Short mmCIF file of C-alpha atoms in Angstrom, two decimals:
data_model
loop_
_atom_site.label_atom_id
_atom_site.label_comp_id
_atom_site.label_asym_id
_atom_site.label_seq_id
_atom_site.Cartn_x
_atom_site.Cartn_y
_atom_site.Cartn_z
CA MET A 1 63.62 83.12 89.42
CA ILE A 2 62.69 80.77 86.60
CA ASP A 3 60.37 83.41 85.14
CA LYS A 4 63.26 85.88 85.03
CA LEU A 5 65.47 83.35 83.27
CA THR A 6 62.74 82.57 80.77
CA THR A 7 62.25 86.28 80.12
CA ILE A 8 65.99 86.76 79.62
CA GLU A 9 66.17 83.78 77.25
CA SER A 10 63.25 85.16 75.28
CA LYS A 11 64.92 88.57 75.02
CA ILE A 12 68.18 86.94 73.88
CA GLN A 13 66.29 85.10 71.12
CA GLN A 14 64.56 88.32 70.04
CA LEU A 15 67.89 90.14 69.88
CA LYS A 16 69.48 87.32 67.86
CA GLN A 17 66.60 87.48 65.39
CA LYS A 18 66.90 91.26 65.18
CA LYS A 19 70.65 90.97 64.58
CA GLU A 20 70.03 88.49 61.76
CA ARG A 21 67.41 90.77 60.16
CA ILE A 22 69.81 93.73 60.30
CA GLN A 23 72.63 91.68 58.78
CA ASN A 24 70.31 90.56 55.98
CA GLN A 25 69.23 94.15 55.32
CA GLN A 26 72.85 95.29 55.18
CA ALA A 27 73.74 92.48 52.77
CA LEU A 28 70.81 93.41 50.55
CA PHE A 29 71.82 97.08 50.62
CA LEU A 30 75.40 96.16 49.67
CA MET A 31 74.16 94.00 46.81
CA LYS A 32 71.90 96.78 45.50
CA GLU A 33 74.76 99.29 45.62
CA ALA A 34 76.98 96.85 43.70
CA GLN A 35 74.20 96.46 41.11
CA LYS A 36 74.05 100.24 40.69
CA ILE A 37 77.79 100.39 40.07
CA LEU A 38 78.15 97.35 37.81
CA LYS A 39 74.79 97.76 36.03
CA GLU A 40 74.26 95.02 33.41
CA GLU A 41 77.63 93.45 34.25
CA PHE A 42 76.48 92.67 37.78
CA SER A 43 76.65 89.21 39.25
CA LEU A 44 77.50 88.19 42.80
CA GLU A 45 80.58 86.39 41.52
CA THR A 46 81.78 89.44 39.58
CA ALA A 47 81.28 91.73 42.57
CA LEU A 48 83.13 89.32 44.86
CA ASN A 49 86.00 88.91 42.38
CA ILE A 50 86.35 92.69 42.02
CA LEU A 51 86.37 93.10 45.79
CA ARG A 52 88.87 90.27 46.33
CA ASP A 53 91.22 91.39 43.53
CA SER A 54 91.04 95.07 44.46
CA TRP A 55 91.81 94.33 48.10
CA ALA A 56 94.70 92.00 47.23
CA ALA A 57 96.24 94.50 44.79
CA SER A 58 95.81 97.54 47.03
CA SER A 59 98.55 99.17 49.06
CA LYS A 60 98.44 99.40 52.83
CA ALA A 61 97.74 103.15 52.47
CA GLN A 62 94.78 102.45 50.18
CA ARG A 63 93.39 99.88 52.59
CA THR A 64 93.72 102.36 55.44
CA GLU A 65 91.88 104.98 53.40
CA TRP A 66 89.08 102.52 52.61
CA THR A 67 88.67 101.46 56.23
CA THR A 68 88.73 105.10 57.36
CA ARG A 69 85.97 105.94 54.88
CA ALA A 70 83.95 102.93 56.04
CA ASN A 71 81.93 105.26 58.25
CA SER A 72 80.16 106.57 55.16
CA PHE A 73 78.51 103.17 54.66
CA PRO A 74 75.31 102.80 56.68
CA ILE A 75 76.20 100.85 59.79
CA SER A 76 72.67 100.22 60.88
CA ALA A 77 69.95 98.81 58.76
CA PRO A 78 67.36 101.09 57.27
CA LYS A 79 64.73 101.91 59.85
CA THR A 80 61.99 99.36 59.83
CA HIS A 81 58.56 100.64 60.63
CA LYS A 82 55.97 98.55 62.32
CA LYS A 83 53.44 97.42 59.80
CA ALA A 84 50.52 99.77 59.69
CA LYS A 85 47.06 98.40 59.54
CA LYS A 86 46.09 97.76 55.96
CA HIS A 87 43.53 100.09 54.54
CA ASN A 88 42.15 100.80 51.15
CA PRO A 89 43.31 104.25 50.06
CA THR A 90 40.94 106.50 48.22
CA PRO A 91 41.80 107.59 44.67
CA GLU A 92 42.60 111.05 46.09
CA GLN A 93 45.10 109.55 48.54
CA ILE A 94 46.76 107.57 45.76
CA GLY A 95 47.13 110.70 43.64
CA LYS A 96 48.71 112.62 46.53
CA ALA A 97 51.17 109.91 47.52
CA GLU A 98 54.76 110.99 47.33
CA ILE A 99 57.50 108.66 46.25
CA PRO A 100 60.57 109.08 48.49
CA VAL A 101 63.84 109.74 46.71
CA HIS A 102 67.01 108.38 48.29
CA ASP A 103 70.40 109.59 47.16
CA HIS A 104 73.20 107.28 48.27
CA HIS A 105 76.03 109.24 46.67
#
């Protein structure tokens, strides 16, 4: 019985850590998207002020529209892949490597 409780506690801790990692990834994604929009004007304070002021000045209809469109924002964190074993790529492999392109618009 104690082994089962220990296993459950361990799983709870793992899930809490996973939740924290996902929240951190989402926060980082949000910050990067704000940087893309604000470009050289970006600062965390500016982004927060824009968000706060826009929300406060918006109508109930606008807020409803925003919350309805919230599904377009990634809910889950980007997929994390287990770290592959490190290897030294050959020059041919380096030349053939493709750079993924992500379009968030």
